[in-house]
Amino acid sequence: MSFATPLLLLGLLLLPLLVLAYRRLQRRETKYAVRYTNLEVLAGVAERTWSWRRHAGIALFLLALAALLVGFARPSMTMLADREEATVVLVIDVSGSMQAEDVEPTRLEAAQEVVRDFLQNLPERFQVGVVAFSETAEVAAPASEDRQLALDAIGYLYPQRGTAIGDGIARGVEVARAAEQGTPGRERPAAILLLSDGSQTEGVLLPMEGAARAKSFEIPIYTVALGTPEGVVEFNRFGGTRIIPVPPDKPTLRQIAASTGGKFYEAESAGDLRDAYESMGTLVSKVEREQEVTFAFLAGGLVLLLAASAVAVVTFPRLP
């Protein structure tokens, strides 16, 4: 929390002095003797006077004074607000391992279904681009507000061969940069959502080299490791069957996210994958902004003042 006029907060130092003065006033001996014949009634009044309820009014008054002083200092808090515009680049692994069936029905089909729902829930003014990578990285759809273009690109994806994670990231950065240059003078932050289910086997750039390129343009990468450690694919060649383990490379994807300011997710099922994209959707569509909350403190202070007044009226001792 920050304050526009923090010097006014020095007034809070007076509150402990008021408490001390109040306690001293309560402990002061009675200066004048009062004759009263009905001692039983007087004892009841005295007991009520020294009960905890007697101090409730002053406690509420001090809280109200503190809230008002904080309000006068014009506090601001960092809060999440809806982002109006942004560019999201979906970088999706379409290597042969995406045929694995450890995520039903297959890794690729599960990804296509979840990503379609993700696109439908993004704000309308977000630009979305799609990059598919296997042994090379290709732009399946340039960044655009035309959501159908991205949806069609997702539908056309099919498993190929090889995994070039570094090149996929680099191509995603190119798509994001092209979108930024196409809207000069407008604040349109970008993020890359990288889904991969294996380790790098092809490509010019290593994964962390691609991540470094994204970091240089301040583009965070949110990564999803799709699949289980037991995932396998079967290849039938020359009359024989070859079974190849295809576990996701979680350490590399975690490092990519950490180095660029993104977040890493594990998805060993279609449900996990849906949760990951819902979380990423929230992150990319929200932005932290400083918002002044003076009204909340002033309103709270006035409410506490009214409460202190009500308590004082109810608990003020009266002699019958």
mmCIF file of N, CA and C in Angstrom, residues 244-303:
data_model
loop_
_atom_site.group_PDB
_atom_site.id
_atom_site.type_symbol
_atom_site.label_atom_id
_atom_site.label_comp_id
_atom_site.label_asym_id
_atom_site.label_seq_id
_atom_site.Cartn_x
_atom_site.Cartn_y
_atom_site.Cartn_z
ATOM 1 N N ILE A 244 8.157 -46.592 -27.945
ATOM 2 C CA ILE A 244 9.101 -45.543 -27.526
ATOM 3 C C ILE A 244 8.505 -44.758 -26.354
ATOM 4 N N PRO A 245 9.214 -44.694 -25.227
ATOM 5 C CA PRO A 245 8.736 -43.871 -24.105
ATOM 6 C C PRO A 245 8.796 -42.387 -24.484
ATOM 7 N N VAL A 246 7.771 -41.628 -24.090
ATOM 8 C CA VAL A 246 7.732 -40.205 -24.421
ATOM 9 C C VAL A 246 7.304 -39.382 -23.187
ATOM 10 N N PRO A 247 8.117 -39.385 -22.137
ATOM 11 C CA PRO A 247 7.774 -38.569 -20.970
ATOM 12 C C PRO A 247 8.011 -37.084 -21.271
ATOM 13 N N PRO A 248 7.230 -36.189 -20.706
ATOM 14 C CA PRO A 248 7.463 -34.752 -20.920
ATOM 15 C C PRO A 248 8.728 -34.286 -20.202
ATOM 16 N N ASP A 249 9.346 -33.255 -20.753
ATOM 17 C CA ASP A 249 10.579 -32.707 -20.181
ATOM 18 C C ASP A 249 10.206 -31.587 -19.187
ATOM 19 N N LYS A 250 9.788 -31.988 -17.996
ATOM 20 C CA LYS A 250 9.311 -31.021 -17.009
ATOM 21 C C LYS A 250 10.400 -30.049 -16.547
ATOM 22 N N PRO A 251 11.625 -30.512 -16.273
ATOM 23 C CA PRO A 251 12.649 -29.556 -15.805
ATOM 24 C C PRO A 251 12.910 -28.424 -16.788
ATOM 25 N N THR A 252 12.984 -28.754 -18.087
ATOM 26 C CA THR A 252 13.253 -27.708 -19.076
ATOM 27 C C THR A 252 12.100 -26.718 -19.158
ATOM 28 N N LEU A 253 10.871 -27.217 -19.182
ATOM 29 C CA LEU A 253 9.710 -26.329 -19.264
ATOM 30 C C LEU A 253 9.577 -25.472 -18.012
ATOM 31 N N ARG A 254 9.900 -26.049 -16.872
ATOM 32 C CA ARG A 254 9.863 -25.265 -15.628
ATOM 33 C C ARG A 254 10.910 -24.151 -15.675
ATOM 34 N N GLN A 255 12.083 -24.443 -16.199
ATOM 35 C CA GLN A 255 13.151 -23.446 -16.287
ATOM 36 C C GLN A 255 12.794 -22.343 -17.279
ATOM 37 N N ILE A 256 12.161 -22.693 -18.374
ATOM 38 C CA ILE A 256 11.735 -21.687 -19.362
ATOM 39 C C ILE A 256 10.773 -20.697 -18.720
ATOM 40 N N ALA A 257 9.786 -21.226 -18.007
ATOM 41 C CA ALA A 257 8.802 -20.352 -17.368
ATOM 42 C C ALA A 257 9.458 -19.459 -16.322
ATOM 43 N N ALA A 258 10.313 -20.040 -15.496
ATOM 44 C CA ALA A 258 10.940 -19.266 -14.417
ATOM 45 C C ALA A 258 11.836 -18.166 -14.963
ATOM 46 N N SER A 259 12.545 -18.435 -16.048
ATOM 47 C CA SER A 259 13.502 -17.457 -16.580
ATOM 48 C C SER A 259 12.819 -16.277 -17.266
ATOM 49 N N THR A 260 11.561 -16.446 -17.685
ATOM 50 C CA THR A 260 10.875 -15.380 -18.422
ATOM 51 C C THR A 260 9.779 -14.697 -17.607
ATOM 52 N N GLY A 261 9.590 -15.133 -16.373
ATOM 53 C CA GLY A 261 8.545 -14.530 -15.551
ATOM 54 C C GLY A 261 7.180 -15.143 -15.760
ATOM 55 N N GLY A 262 7.134 -16.333 -16.361
ATOM 56 C CA GLY A 262 5.868 -17.018 -16.564
ATOM 57 C C GLY A 262 5.582 -17.998 -15.445
ATOM 58 N N LYS A 263 4.815 -19.013 -15.751
ATOM 59 C CA LYS A 263 4.447 -20.019 -14.750
ATOM 60 C C LYS A 263 4.412 -21.381 -15.413
ATOM 61 N N PHE A 264 4.788 -22.411 -14.652
ATOM 62 C CA PHE A 264 4.859 -23.778 -15.162
ATOM 63 C C PHE A 264 3.677 -24.593 -14.652
ATOM 64 N N TYR A 265 3.114 -25.436 -15.532
ATOM 65 C CA TYR A 265 2.004 -26.311 -15.161
ATOM 66 C C TYR A 265 2.305 -27.735 -15.600
ATOM 67 N N GLU A 266 1.837 -28.687 -14.807
ATOM 68 C CA GLU A 266 1.891 -30.089 -15.176
ATOM 69 C C GLU A 266 0.486 -30.546 -15.530
ATOM 70 N N ALA A 267 0.343 -31.302 -16.611
ATOM 71 C CA ALA A 267 -0.964 -31.796 -17.026
ATOM 72 C C ALA A 267 -0.835 -33.264 -17.403
ATOM 73 N N GLU A 268 -1.263 -34.147 -16.504
ATOM 74 C CA GLU A 268 -1.203 -35.577 -16.760
ATOM 75 C C GLU A 268 -2.559 -36.132 -17.167
ATOM 76 N N SER A 269 -3.543 -35.244 -17.311
ATOM 77 C CA SER A 269 -4.867 -35.661 -17.748
ATOM 78 C C SER A 269 -5.530 -34.495 -18.458
ATOM 79 N N ALA A 270 -6.651 -34.777 -19.130
ATOM 80 C CA ALA A 270 -7.382 -33.703 -19.797
ATOM 81 C C ALA A 270 -7.909 -32.690 -18.778
ATOM 82 N N GLY A 271 -8.304 -33.164 -17.605
ATOM 83 C CA GLY A 271 -8.761 -32.251 -16.555
ATOM 84 C C GLY A 271 -7.659 -31.325 -16.085
ATOM 85 N N ASP A 272 -6.441 -31.868 -15.891
ATOM 86 C CA ASP A 272 -5.296 -31.031 -15.507
ATOM 87 C C ASP A 272 -5.013 -29.981 -16.577
ATOM 88 N N LEU A 273 -5.113 -30.407 -17.828
ATOM 89 C CA LEU A 273 -4.832 -29.486 -18.933
ATOM 90 C C LEU A 273 -5.862 -28.362 -18.961
ATOM 91 N N ARG A 274 -7.120 -28.671 -18.714
ATOM 92 C CA ARG A 274 -8.164 -27.643 -18.694
ATOM 93 C C ARG A 274 -7.921 -26.656 -17.547
ATOM 94 N N ASP A 275 -7.560 -27.192 -16.386
ATOM 95 C CA ASP A 275 -7.268 -26.317 -15.238
ATOM 96 C C ASP A 275 -6.096 -25.392 -15.541
ATOM 97 N N ALA A 276 -5.077 -25.927 -16.230
ATOM 98 C CA ALA A 276 -3.897 -25.119 -16.549
ATOM 99 C C ALA A 276 -4.267 -23.961 -17.463
ATOM 100 N N TYR A 277 -5.057 -24.237 -18.493
ATOM 101 C CA TYR A 277 -5.417 -23.167 -19.427
ATOM 102 C C TYR A 277 -6.379 -22.164 -18.796
ATOM 103 N N GLU A 278 -7.237 -22.614 -17.897
ATOM 104 C CA GLU A 278 -8.099 -21.670 -17.186
ATOM 105 C C GLU A 278 -7.259 -20.735 -16.316
ATOM 106 N N SER A 279 -6.267 -21.296 -15.655
ATOM 107 C CA SER A 279 -5.379 -20.460 -14.835
ATOM 108 C C SER A 279 -4.591 -19.484 -15.695
ATOM 109 N N MET A 280 -4.063 -19.958 -16.821
ATOM 110 C CA MET A 280 -3.307 -19.068 -17.703
ATOM 111 C C MET A 280 -4.201 -17.981 -18.282
ATOM 112 N N GLY A 281 -5.448 -18.328 -18.575
ATOM 113 C CA GLY A 281 -6.376 -17.328 -19.082
ATOM 114 C C GLY A 281 -6.591 -16.204 -18.092
ATOM 115 N N THR A 282 -6.683 -16.556 -16.816
ATOM 116 C CA THR A 282 -6.834 -15.528 -15.781
ATOM 117 C C THR A 282 -5.599 -14.659 -15.696
ATOM 118 N N LEU A 283 -4.422 -15.279 -15.772
ATOM 119 C CA LEU A 283 -3.172 -14.527 -15.638
ATOM 120 C C LEU A 283 -2.963 -13.549 -16.791
ATOM 121 N N VAL A 284 -3.242 -13.983 -18.009
ATOM 122 C CA VAL A 284 -2.961 -13.116 -19.160
ATOM 123 C C VAL A 284 -4.040 -12.054 -19.352
ATOM 124 N N SER A 285 -5.235 -12.274 -18.790
ATOM 125 C CA SER A 285 -6.318 -11.303 -18.985
ATOM 126 C C SER A 285 -6.445 -10.322 -17.831
ATOM 127 N N LYS A 286 -5.597 -10.473 -16.817
ATOM 128 C CA LYS A 286 -5.612 -9.550 -15.686
ATOM 129 C C LYS A 286 -4.306 -8.783 -15.631
ATOM 130 N N VAL A 287 -4.355 -7.590 -15.035
ATOM 131 C CA VAL A 287 -3.161 -6.769 -14.886
ATOM 132 C C VAL A 287 -3.209 -6.095 -13.520
ATOM 133 N N GLU A 288 -2.052 -5.954 -12.894
ATOM 134 C CA GLU A 288 -1.978 -5.284 -11.598
ATOM 135 C C GLU A 288 -1.927 -3.773 -11.799
ATOM 136 N N ARG A 289 -2.828 -3.064 -11.125
ATOM 137 C CA ARG A 289 -2.882 -1.611 -11.233
ATOM 138 C C ARG A 289 -3.040 -0.992 -9.866
ATOM 139 N N GLU A 290 -2.434 0.194 -9.709
ATOM 140 C CA GLU A 290 -2.587 0.949 -8.466
ATOM 141 C C GLU A 290 -3.940 1.650 -8.477
ATOM 142 N N GLN A 291 -4.771 1.376 -7.474
ATOM 143 C CA GLN A 291 -6.072 2.008 -7.375
ATOM 144 C C GLN A 291 -6.217 2.674 -6.010
ATOM 145 N N GLU A 292 -6.690 3.922 -6.020
ATOM 146 C CA GLU A 292 -6.866 4.657 -4.768
ATOM 147 C C GLU A 292 -8.079 4.112 -4.025
ATOM 148 N N VAL A 293 -7.906 3.884 -2.730
ATOM 149 C CA VAL A 293 -8.976 3.301 -1.909
ATOM 150 C C VAL A 293 -9.347 4.240 -0.768
ATOM 151 N N THR A 294 -9.206 5.561 -1.015
ATOM 152 C CA THR A 294 -9.523 6.555 0.007
ATOM 153 C C THR A 294 -10.967 6.414 0.478
ATOM 154 N N PHE A 295 -11.881 6.250 -0.463
ATOM 155 C CA PHE A 295 -13.305 6.205 -0.109
ATOM 156 C C PHE A 295 -13.597 5.077 0.875
ATOM 157 N N ALA A 296 -12.960 3.916 0.691
ATOM 158 C CA ALA A 296 -13.230 2.780 1.566
ATOM 159 C C ALA A 296 -12.854 3.099 3.007
ATOM 160 N N PHE A 297 -11.702 3.747 3.215
ATOM 161 C CA PHE A 297 -11.276 4.076 4.580
ATOM 162 C C PHE A 297 -12.149 5.173 5.181
ATOM 163 N N LEU A 298 -12.510 6.183 4.380
ATOM 164 C CA LEU A 298 -13.360 7.253 4.904
ATOM 165 C C LEU A 298 -14.744 6.715 5.266
ATOM 166 N N ALA A 299 -15.287 5.874 4.399
ATOM 167 C CA ALA A 299 -16.596 5.296 4.694
ATOM 168 C C ALA A 299 -16.533 4.412 5.933
ATOM 169 N N GLY A 300 -15.469 3.623 6.042
ATOM 170 C CA GLY A 300 -15.311 2.791 7.230
ATOM 171 C C GLY A 300 -15.176 3.617 8.489
ATOM 172 N N GLY A 301 -14.427 4.732 8.403
ATOM 173 C CA GLY A 301 -14.274 5.610 9.563
ATOM 174 C C GLY A 301 -15.592 6.214 9.997
ATOM 175 N N LEU A 302 -16.428 6.640 9.045
ATOM 176 C CA LEU A 302 -17.729 7.221 9.390
ATOM 177 C C LEU A 302 -18.646 6.184 10.027
ATOM 178 N N VAL A 303 -18.620 4.974 9.507
ATOM 179 C CA VAL A 303 -19.433 3.904 10.096
ATOM 180 C C VAL A 303 -19.005 3.628 11.528
#
